[in-house]
N, CA, C and O of each residue as an XYZ file, in Angstrom:
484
protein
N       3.631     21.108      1.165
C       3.309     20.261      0.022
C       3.067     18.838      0.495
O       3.854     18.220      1.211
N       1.906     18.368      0.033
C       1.955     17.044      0.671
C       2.419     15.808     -0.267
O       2.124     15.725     -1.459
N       3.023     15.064      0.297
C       3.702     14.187     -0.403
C       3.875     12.327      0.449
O       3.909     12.168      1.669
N       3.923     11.625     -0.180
C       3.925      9.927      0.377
C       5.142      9.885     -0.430
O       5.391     10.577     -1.417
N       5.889      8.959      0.128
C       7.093      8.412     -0.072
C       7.410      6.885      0.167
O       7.763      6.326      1.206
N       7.161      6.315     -1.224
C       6.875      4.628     -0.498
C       8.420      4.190     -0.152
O       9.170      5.060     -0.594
N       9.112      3.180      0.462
C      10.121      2.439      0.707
C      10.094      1.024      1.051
O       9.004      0.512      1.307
N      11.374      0.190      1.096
C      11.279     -1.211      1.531
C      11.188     -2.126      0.122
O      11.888     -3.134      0.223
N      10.725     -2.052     -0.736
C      10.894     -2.778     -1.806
C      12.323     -3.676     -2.042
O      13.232     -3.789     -1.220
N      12.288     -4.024     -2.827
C      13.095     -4.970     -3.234
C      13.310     -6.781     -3.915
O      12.209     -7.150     -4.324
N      13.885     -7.371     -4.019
C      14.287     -8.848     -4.900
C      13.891     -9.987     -3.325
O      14.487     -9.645     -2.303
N      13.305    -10.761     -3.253
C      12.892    -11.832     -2.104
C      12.710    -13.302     -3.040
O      12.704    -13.497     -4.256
N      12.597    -14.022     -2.106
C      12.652    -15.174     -3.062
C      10.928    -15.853     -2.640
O      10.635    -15.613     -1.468
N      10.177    -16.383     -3.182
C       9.641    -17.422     -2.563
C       8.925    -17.505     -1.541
O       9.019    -18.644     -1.083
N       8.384    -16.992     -1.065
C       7.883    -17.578      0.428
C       8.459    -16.604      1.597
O       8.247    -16.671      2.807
N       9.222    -15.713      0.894
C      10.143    -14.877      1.714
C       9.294    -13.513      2.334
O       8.157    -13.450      1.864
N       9.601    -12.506      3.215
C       8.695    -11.376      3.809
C       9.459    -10.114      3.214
O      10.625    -10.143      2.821
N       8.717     -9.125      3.209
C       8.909     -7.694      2.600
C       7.724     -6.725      4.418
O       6.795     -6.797      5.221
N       8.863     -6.010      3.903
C       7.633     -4.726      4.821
C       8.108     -3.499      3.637
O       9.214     -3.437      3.100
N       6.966     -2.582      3.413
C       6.893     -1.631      2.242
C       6.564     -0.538      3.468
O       5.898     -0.880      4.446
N       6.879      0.250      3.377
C       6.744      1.863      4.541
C       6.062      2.860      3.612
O       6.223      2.662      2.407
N       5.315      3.915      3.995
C       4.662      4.811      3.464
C       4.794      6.079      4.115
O       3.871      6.410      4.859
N       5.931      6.977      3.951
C       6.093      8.115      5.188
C       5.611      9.252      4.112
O       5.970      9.446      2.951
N       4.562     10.000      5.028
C       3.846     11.111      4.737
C       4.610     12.306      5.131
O       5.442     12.322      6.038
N       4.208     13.510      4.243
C       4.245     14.756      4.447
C       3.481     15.707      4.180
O       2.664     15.573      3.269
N       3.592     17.309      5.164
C       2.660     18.058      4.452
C       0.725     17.456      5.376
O      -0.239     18.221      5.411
N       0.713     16.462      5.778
C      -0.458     16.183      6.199
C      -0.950     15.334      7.420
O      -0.311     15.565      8.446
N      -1.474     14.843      7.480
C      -1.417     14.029      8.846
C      -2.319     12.718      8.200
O      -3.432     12.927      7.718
N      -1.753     11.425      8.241
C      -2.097     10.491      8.104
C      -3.450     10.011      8.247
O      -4.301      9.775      7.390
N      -3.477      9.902      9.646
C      -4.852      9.874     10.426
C      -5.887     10.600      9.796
O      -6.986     10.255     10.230
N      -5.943     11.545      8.867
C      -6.957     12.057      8.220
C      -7.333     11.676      7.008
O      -8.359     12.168      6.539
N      -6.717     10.901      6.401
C      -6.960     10.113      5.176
C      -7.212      8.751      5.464
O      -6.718      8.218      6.457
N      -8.001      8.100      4.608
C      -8.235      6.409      4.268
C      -6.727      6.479      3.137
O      -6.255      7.118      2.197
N      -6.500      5.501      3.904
C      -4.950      4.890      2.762
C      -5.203      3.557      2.051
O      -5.851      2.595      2.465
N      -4.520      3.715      0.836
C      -4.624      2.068      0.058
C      -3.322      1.837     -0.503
O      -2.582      2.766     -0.829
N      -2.983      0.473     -0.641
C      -2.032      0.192     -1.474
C      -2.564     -0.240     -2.565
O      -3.676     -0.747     -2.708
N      -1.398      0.056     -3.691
C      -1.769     -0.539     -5.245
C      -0.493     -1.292     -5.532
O       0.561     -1.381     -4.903
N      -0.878     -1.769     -6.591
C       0.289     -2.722     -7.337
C       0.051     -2.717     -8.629
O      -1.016     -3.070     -9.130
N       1.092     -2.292     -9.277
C       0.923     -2.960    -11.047
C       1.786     -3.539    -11.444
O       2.887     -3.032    -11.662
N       1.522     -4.642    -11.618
C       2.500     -6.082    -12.674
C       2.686     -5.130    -13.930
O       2.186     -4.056    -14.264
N       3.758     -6.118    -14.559
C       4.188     -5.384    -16.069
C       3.102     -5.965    -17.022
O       3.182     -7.193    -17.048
N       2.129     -5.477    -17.798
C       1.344     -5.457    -18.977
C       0.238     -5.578    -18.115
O      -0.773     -5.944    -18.713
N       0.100     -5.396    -16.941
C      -1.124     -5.362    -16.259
C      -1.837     -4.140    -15.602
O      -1.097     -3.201    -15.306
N      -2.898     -4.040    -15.386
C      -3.780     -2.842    -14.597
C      -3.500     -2.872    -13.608
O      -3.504     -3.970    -13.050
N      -3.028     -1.429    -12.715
C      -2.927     -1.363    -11.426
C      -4.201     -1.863    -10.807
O      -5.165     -1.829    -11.571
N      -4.445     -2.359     -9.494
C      -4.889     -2.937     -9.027
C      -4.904     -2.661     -7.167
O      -4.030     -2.415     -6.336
N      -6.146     -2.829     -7.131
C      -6.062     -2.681     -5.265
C      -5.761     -3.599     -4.520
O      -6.368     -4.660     -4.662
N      -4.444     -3.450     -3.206
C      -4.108     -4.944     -2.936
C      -4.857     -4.948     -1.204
O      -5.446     -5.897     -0.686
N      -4.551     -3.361     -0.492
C      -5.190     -2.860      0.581
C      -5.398     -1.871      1.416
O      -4.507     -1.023      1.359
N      -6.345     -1.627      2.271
C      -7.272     -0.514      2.955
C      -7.191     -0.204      4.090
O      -7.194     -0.924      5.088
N      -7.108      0.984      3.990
C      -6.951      1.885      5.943
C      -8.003      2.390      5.897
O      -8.119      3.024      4.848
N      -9.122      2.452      6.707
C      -9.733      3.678      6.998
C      -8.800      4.809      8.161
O      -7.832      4.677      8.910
N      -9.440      5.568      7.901
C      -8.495      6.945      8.604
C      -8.681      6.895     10.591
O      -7.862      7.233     11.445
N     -10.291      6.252     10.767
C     -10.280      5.871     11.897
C      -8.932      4.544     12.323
O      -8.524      4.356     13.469
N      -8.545      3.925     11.327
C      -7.928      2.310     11.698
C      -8.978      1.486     12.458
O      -8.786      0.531     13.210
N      -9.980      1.994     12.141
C     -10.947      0.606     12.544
C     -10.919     -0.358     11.449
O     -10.897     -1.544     11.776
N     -10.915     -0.071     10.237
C     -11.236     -0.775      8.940
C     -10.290     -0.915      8.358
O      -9.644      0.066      7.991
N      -9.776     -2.586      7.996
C      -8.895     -3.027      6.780
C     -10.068     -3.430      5.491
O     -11.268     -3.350      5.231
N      -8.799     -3.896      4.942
C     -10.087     -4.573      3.355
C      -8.825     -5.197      2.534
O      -7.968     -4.351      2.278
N      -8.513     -6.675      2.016
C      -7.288     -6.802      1.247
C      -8.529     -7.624      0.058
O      -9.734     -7.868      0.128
N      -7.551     -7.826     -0.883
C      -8.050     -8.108     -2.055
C      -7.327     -9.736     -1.647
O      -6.303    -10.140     -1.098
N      -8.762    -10.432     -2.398
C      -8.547    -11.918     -1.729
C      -7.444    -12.610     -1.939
O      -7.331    -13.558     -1.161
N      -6.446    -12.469     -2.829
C      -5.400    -12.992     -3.134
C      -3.971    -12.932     -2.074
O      -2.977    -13.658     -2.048
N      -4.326    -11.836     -1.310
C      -3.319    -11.707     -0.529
C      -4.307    -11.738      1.325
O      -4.004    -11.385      2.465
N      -4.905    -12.048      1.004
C      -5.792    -12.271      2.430
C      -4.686    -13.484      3.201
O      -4.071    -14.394      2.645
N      -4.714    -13.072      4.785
C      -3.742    -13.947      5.284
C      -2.105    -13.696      5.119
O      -1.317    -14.002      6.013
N      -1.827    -13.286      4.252
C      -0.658    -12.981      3.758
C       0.159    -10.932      4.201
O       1.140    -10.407      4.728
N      -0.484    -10.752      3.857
C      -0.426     -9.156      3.774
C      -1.290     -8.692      5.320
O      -2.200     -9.291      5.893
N      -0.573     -7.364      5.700
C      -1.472     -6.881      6.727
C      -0.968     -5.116      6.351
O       0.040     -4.748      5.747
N      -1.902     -4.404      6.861
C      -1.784     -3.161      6.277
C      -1.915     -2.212      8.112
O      -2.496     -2.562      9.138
N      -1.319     -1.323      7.886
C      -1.228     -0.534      9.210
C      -0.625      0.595      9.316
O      -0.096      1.184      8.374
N      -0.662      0.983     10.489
C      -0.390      2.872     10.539
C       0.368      2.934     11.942
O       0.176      2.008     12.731
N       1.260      4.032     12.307
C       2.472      4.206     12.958
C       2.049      5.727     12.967
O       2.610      6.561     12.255
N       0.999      6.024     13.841
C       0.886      7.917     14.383
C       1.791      8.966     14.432
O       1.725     10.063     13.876
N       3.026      8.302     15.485
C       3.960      8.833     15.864
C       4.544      9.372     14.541
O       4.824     10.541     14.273
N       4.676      8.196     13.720
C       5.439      8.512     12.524
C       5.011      8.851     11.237
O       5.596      8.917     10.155
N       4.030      9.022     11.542
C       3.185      9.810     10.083
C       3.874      8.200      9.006
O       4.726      8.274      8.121
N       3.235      7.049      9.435
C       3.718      6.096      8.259
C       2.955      4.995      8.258
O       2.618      4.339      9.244
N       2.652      4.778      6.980
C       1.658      3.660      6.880
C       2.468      2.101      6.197
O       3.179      2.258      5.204
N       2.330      0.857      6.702
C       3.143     -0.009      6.327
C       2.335     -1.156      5.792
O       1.162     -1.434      6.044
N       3.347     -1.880      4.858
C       2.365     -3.551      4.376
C       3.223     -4.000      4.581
O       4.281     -3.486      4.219
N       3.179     -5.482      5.437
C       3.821     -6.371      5.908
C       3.020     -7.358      5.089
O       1.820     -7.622      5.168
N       4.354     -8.058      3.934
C       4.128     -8.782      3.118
C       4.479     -9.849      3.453
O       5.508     -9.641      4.096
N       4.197    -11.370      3.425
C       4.599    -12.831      4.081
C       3.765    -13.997      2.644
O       2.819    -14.158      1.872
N       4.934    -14.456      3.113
C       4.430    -16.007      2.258
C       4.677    -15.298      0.588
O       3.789    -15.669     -0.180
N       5.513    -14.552      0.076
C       4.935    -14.056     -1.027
C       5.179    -14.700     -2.181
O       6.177    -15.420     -2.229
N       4.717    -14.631     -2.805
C       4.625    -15.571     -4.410
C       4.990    -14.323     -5.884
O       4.911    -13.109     -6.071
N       5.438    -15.649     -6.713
C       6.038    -14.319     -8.191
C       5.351    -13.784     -8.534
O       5.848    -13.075     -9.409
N       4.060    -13.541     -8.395
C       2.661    -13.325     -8.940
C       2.261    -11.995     -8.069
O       1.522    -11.174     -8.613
N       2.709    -11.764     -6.786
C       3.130    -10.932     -5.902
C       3.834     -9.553     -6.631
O       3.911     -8.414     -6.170
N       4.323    -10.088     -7.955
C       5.469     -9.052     -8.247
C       5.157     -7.900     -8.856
O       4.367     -8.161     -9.764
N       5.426     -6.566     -8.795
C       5.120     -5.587     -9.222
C       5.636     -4.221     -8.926
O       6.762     -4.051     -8.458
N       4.714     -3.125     -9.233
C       4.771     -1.996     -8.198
C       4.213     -1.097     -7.061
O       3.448     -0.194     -7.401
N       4.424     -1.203     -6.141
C       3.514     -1.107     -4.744
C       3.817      0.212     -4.395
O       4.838      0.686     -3.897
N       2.064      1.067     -4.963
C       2.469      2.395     -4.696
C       1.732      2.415     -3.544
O       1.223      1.301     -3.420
N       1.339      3.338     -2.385
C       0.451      3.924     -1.517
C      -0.128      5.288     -1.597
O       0.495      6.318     -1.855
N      -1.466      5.166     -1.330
C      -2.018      6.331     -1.377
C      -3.225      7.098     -0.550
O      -3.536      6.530      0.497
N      -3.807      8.067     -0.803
C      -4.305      8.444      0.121
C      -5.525      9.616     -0.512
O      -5.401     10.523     -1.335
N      -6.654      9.157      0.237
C      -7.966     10.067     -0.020
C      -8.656     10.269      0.926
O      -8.963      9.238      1.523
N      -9.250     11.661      1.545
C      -9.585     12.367      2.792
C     -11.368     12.077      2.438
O     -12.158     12.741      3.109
N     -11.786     11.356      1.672
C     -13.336     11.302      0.878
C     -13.417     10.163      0.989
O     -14.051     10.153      2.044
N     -13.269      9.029      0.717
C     -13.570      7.369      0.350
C     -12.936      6.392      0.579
O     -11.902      6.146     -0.041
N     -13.362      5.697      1.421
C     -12.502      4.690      2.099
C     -12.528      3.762      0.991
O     -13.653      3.557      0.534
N     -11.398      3.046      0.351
C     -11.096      2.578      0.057
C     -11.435      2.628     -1.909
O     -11.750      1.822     -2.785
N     -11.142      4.010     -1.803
C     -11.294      4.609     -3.472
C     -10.597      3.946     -4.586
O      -9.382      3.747     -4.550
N     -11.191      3.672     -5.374
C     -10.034      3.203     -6.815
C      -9.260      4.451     -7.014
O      -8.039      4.320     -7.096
N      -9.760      5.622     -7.105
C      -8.916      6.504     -7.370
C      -8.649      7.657     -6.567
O      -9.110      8.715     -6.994
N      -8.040      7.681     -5.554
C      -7.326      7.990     -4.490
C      -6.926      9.361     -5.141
O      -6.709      9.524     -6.342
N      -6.857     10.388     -4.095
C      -6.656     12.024     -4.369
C      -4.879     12.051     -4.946
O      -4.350     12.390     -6.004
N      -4.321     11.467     -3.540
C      -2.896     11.299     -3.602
C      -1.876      9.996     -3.864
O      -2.122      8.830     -3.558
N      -0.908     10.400     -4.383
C      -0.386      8.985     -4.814
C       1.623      9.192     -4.465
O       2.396     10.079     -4.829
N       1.791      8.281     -3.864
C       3.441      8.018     -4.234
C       4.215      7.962     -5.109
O       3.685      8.256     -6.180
N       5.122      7.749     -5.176
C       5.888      6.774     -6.571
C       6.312      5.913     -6.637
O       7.198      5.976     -7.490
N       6.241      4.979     -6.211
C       6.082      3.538     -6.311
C       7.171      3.015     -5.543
O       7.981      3.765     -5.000
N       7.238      1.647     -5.461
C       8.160      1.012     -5.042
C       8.341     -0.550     -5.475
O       7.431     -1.363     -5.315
N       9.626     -0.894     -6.048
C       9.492     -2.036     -6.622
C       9.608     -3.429     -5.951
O      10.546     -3.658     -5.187
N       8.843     -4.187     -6.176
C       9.048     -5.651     -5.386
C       8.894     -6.744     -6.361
O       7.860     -6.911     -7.008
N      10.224     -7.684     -6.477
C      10.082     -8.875     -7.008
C      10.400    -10.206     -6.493
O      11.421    -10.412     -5.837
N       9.482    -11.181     -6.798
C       9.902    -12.356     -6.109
C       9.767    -13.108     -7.033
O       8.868    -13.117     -7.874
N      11.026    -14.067     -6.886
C      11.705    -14.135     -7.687
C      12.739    -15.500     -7.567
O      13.776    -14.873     -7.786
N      13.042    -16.412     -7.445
C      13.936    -17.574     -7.147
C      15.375    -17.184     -8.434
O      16.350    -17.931     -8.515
């Protein structure tokens, strides 16, 4: 059964760093383009960033450009966002996901269940 399992979430303050983990099952990483999403409360999920399955290709959504970096761990079947500088606006739910068709799909085959991150003073 294949399955993503997001982790790392949590309360940061300000300016503070997060790393969010994405451990796969059931499939092999490397064969999917991965994305992260986020949804604020009363807001549309939203794309924050992009794996192609080669890891030649990122893609972040301009708000977190500089800030965020997105990446993959073979060994470990796990895909990670290393979050920095982050702001309250930052805050939400950071699912990861995964589609073997379209790099960088709005709507992705497979999906996690989220993981919560707030920043927060």
């Amino acid at each position: 059964q294949l399955q993503l399992v997001e982790s790392g979430g949590g309360l940061v303050q300000p300016g503070g760093s997060l790393r969010l983990s994405c451990a796969a099952s059931g499939f092999t990483l490397d064969d999917y383009h991965i994305g992260w999403f986020r949804q604020a409360p009363g807001k549309e999920r939203e794309g924050v960033a992009c794996l192609s399955r080669s890891g030649g290709s990122t893609s972040y959504r301009d708000s977190v450009k500089g800030r965020f970096t997105i990446s993959r761990d073979n060994a470990k079947n796990t895909v990670y966002l290393e979050m920095n500088s982050l702001k309250p606006e930052d805050t939400g739910i950071y699912y990861c996901a995964a589609d073997n068709n379209r790099y960088c799909s709005t709507k992705p085959r497979y999906w996690g269940q989220g993981t919560q991150v707030t920043v927060s003073s």
